[in-house]
């Protein structure tokens, strides 16, 4: 596997190896400016990388911008290395997201250091000296679990066959319904 930077400046990358140590895939991530991936964690099909970046950062159709100031980032991938989410952690001067953990429920914990002031979710942090440290959990709405397993339900429909009103059991759950005519043609959803 040969990886090249976007412009000769440092980029970060994602590599996957088999249990035998054989490379499965590799990809360079980043843009024409400088990025550094500093921490990585994986759990149950979810992979996350944190680090620092400057400028615009794009990943599989997702993008964030630092406006030219070094910011922290956290990026989430599925097991195939496809980008699923990308989050900026902004700072006034600079921020480095150098620690990362994916918890047992898929929660993403990030830690690192910042100069002067940093914004973590909607919380503004101010350093007591020239730099400060932070640790926090990213908002779970921003970092969805990658490809949640589908729960199979035994659904009973009555009357069957029938027309008009139908009853679904178990009650109170959301269902995606498709209706077909006697020839098997879809007539509604």
Coordinates of C-alpha atoms in Angstrom, one line a residue:
X1 CA 0.0 0.0 0.0
X2 CA 1.4 3.4 -1.1
X3 CA 0.0 6.5 0.4
X4 CA 0.6 10.1 -0.8
X5 CA -0.1 13.4 0.8
X6 CA -2.6 15.8 -0.8
X7 CA 0.1 18.5 -1.3
X8 CA 3.3 17.4 0.3
X9 CA 2.2 18.8 3.7
X10 CA 1.6 16.3 6.5
X11 CA -1.7 14.5 6.3
X12 CA -3.1 11.7 8.5
X13 CA -4.0 8.3 7.2
X14 CA -6.0 5.2 8.0
X15 CA -4.7 1.7 7.5
X16 CA -6.3 -1.7 8.2
X17 CA -4.4 -4.9 8.6
X18 CA -5.7 -8.5 8.9
X19 CA -5.1 -10.6 12.0
X20 CA -2.2 -12.1 10.0
X21 CA -0.6 -8.7 9.6
X22 CA -1.5 -8.4 5.9
X23 CA -2.6 -4.9 4.8
X24 CA -6.3 -4.8 3.8
X25 CA -6.6 -1.1 2.8
X26 CA -5.1 2.3 3.3
X27 CA -6.1 5.8 2.6
X28 CA -4.7 9.3 3.0
X29 CA -7.0 11.7 4.8
X30 CA -6.8 15.5 4.8
X31 CA -6.3 18.4 2.6
X32 CA -3.6 20.7 1.2
X33 CA -2.8 22.2 4.6
X34 CA -1.4 20.5 7.7
X35 CA -3.3 17.8 9.7
X36 CA -2.1 15.4 12.2
X37 CA -3.9 12.3 13.4
X38 CA -2.9 11.8 17.0
X39 CA -5.2 9.1 18.5
X40 CA -7.2 6.3 17.2
X41 CA -9.7 3.8 18.7
X42 CA -12.0 1.1 17.3
X43 CA -14.9 -0.8 18.8
X44 CA -17.5 -3.0 17.2
X45 CA -17.3 -1.7 13.6
X46 CA -16.7 1.9 14.6
X47 CA -13.3 3.6 14.2
X48 CA -12.5 7.1 15.3
X49 CA -9.4 9.3 14.8
X50 CA -8.7 12.6 16.6
X51 CA -6.0 15.2 16.0
X52 CA -5.4 18.7 14.8
X53 CA -6.0 20.5 11.5
X54 CA -5.6 23.9 9.8
X55 CA -7.8 25.2 7.0
X56 CA -10.6 23.1 5.5
X57 CA -10.8 19.4 6.1
X58 CA -13.0 17.2 3.9
X59 CA -13.8 13.6 4.3
X60 CA -16.1 11.6 2.1
X61 CA -18.5 14.5 1.5
X62 CA -18.2 15.9 5.1
X63 CA -16.3 19.1 5.7
X64 CA -15.2 21.4 8.5
X65 CA -13.1 24.6 8.6
X66 CA -10.8 26.1 11.1
X67 CA -10.5 29.5 9.4
X68 CA -6.7 29.2 9.4
X69 CA -6.3 28.6 13.2
X70 CA -5.3 25.1 14.3
X71 CA -8.4 23.3 15.6
X72 CA -9.0 19.8 16.9
X73 CA -11.0 17.3 15.0
X74 CA -12.7 13.9 15.5
X75 CA -13.6 11.7 12.6
X76 CA -15.6 8.5 12.6
X77 CA -15.4 5.7 10.1
X78 CA -17.0 2.3 9.6
X79 CA -14.9 -0.9 9.5
X80 CA -14.4 -0.4 5.7
X81 CA -12.8 3.0 6.3
X82 CA -15.7 5.0 4.9
X83 CA -16.2 8.4 6.7
X84 CA -19.4 8.6 8.7
X85 CA -19.0 11.8 10.7
X86 CA -16.6 14.7 11.1
X87 CA -16.5 17.2 14.0
X88 CA -14.4 20.3 14.6
X89 CA -13.3 21.3 18.2
X90 CA -12.5 25.0 17.8
X91 CA -10.1 27.1 19.8
X92 CA -9.0 30.8 19.7
X93 CA -5.3 30.0 19.2
X94 CA -4.8 26.3 18.9
X95 CA -6.3 23.0 20.0
X96 CA -4.8 19.5 19.9
X97 CA -7.2 16.5 20.4
X98 CA -4.5 14.0 21.4
X99 CA -6.6 11.4 23.4
X100 CA -9.6 9.4 22.2
X101 CA -11.7 6.5 23.5
X102 CA -14.8 4.8 22.2
X103 CA -16.8 3.6 25.2
X104 CA -18.8 0.4 25.5
X105 CA -22.0 2.1 24.4
X106 CA -20.3 3.8 21.4
X107 CA -19.8 7.1 23.2
X108 CA -16.8 9.1 22.1
X109 CA -14.5 10.6 24.7
X110 CA -11.9 13.1 23.6
X111 CA -9.1 14.8 25.5
X112 CA -6.2 17.2 24.7
X113 CA -4.8 20.6 25.2
X114 CA -5.7 24.1 24.0
X115 CA -4.2 27.6 24.1
X116 CA -6.2 30.5 25.7
X117 CA -9.9 29.5 24.9
X118 CA -11.6 26.5 23.4
X119 CA -15.2 25.5 22.6
X120 CA -16.3 22.0 23.3
X121 CA -19.9 21.5 22.1
X122 CA -21.4 24.7 23.5
X123 CA -19.1 25.0 26.5
X124 CA -16.4 27.7 26.3
X125 CA -13.2 26.7 28.3
X126 CA -10.6 29.3 29.4
X127 CA -7.1 28.3 30.2
X128 CA -5.8 29.4 33.6
X129 CA -2.3 30.0 32.1
X130 CA -1.1 29.9 28.5
X131 CA -2.5 26.4 27.9
X132 CA -5.2 24.2 29.4
X133 CA -6.3 20.6 29.2
X134 CA -9.7 19.2 28.5
X135 CA -11.6 15.9 28.5
X136 CA -15.2 15.4 27.5
X137 CA -17.7 13.3 25.8
X138 CA -18.9 14.3 22.4
X139 CA -22.6 14.8 22.0
X140 CA -23.9 11.3 20.9
X141 CA -26.2 13.0 18.3
X142 CA -23.0 14.2 16.5
X143 CA -21.3 10.8 16.5
X144 CA -23.9 8.2 15.6
X145 CA -23.1 4.6 16.0
X146 CA -22.0 3.3 12.7
X147 CA -24.6 0.9 11.1
X148 CA -26.7 0.1 14.1
X149 CA -27.6 -3.6 14.0
X150 CA -31.2 -4.2 12.8
X151 CA -33.4 -5.9 15.4
X152 CA -35.6 -8.5 13.8
X153 CA -39.2 -8.5 15.2
X154 CA -41.8 -11.2 14.8
X155 CA -44.7 -9.0 13.5
X156 CA -48.3 -10.3 13.4
X157 CA -50.7 -8.7 10.9
X158 CA -54.4 -9.3 11.2
X159 CA -56.7 -9.8 9.4
X160 CA -54.5 -11.5 6.8
X161 CA -55.4 -11.5 4.0
X162 CA -57.6 -8.5 4.3
X163 CA -58.4 -4.9 3.3
X164 CA -59.1 -1.7 5.1
X165 CA -57.7 -1.5 8.6
X166 CA -54.9 -3.8 9.8
X167 CA -53.5 -4.4 13.3
X168 CA -49.8 -4.9 14.0
X169 CA -48.4 -6.7 17.0
X170 CA -46.3 -5.9 19.0
X171 CA -48.1 -2.5 19.5
X172 CA -46.5 0.9 19.9
X173 CA -43.4 0.3 17.7
X174 CA -42.7 2.2 14.4
X175 CA -43.1 0.0 11.3
X176 CA -42.2 0.6 7.7
X177 CA -45.2 -0.8 5.7
X178 CA -45.4 -1.7 2.0
X179 CA -48.7 -2.7 0.4
X180 CA -48.9 -5.0 -2.6
X181 CA -51.8 -5.9 -4.8
X182 CA -52.8 -9.5 -5.6
X183 CA -50.3 -9.6 -8.5
X184 CA -47.4 -8.6 -6.2
X185 CA -47.1 -5.0 -7.4
X186 CA -46.3 -2.3 -4.9
X187 CA -49.3 0.0 -4.4
X188 CA -48.2 2.0 -1.3
X189 CA -45.8 2.6 1.5

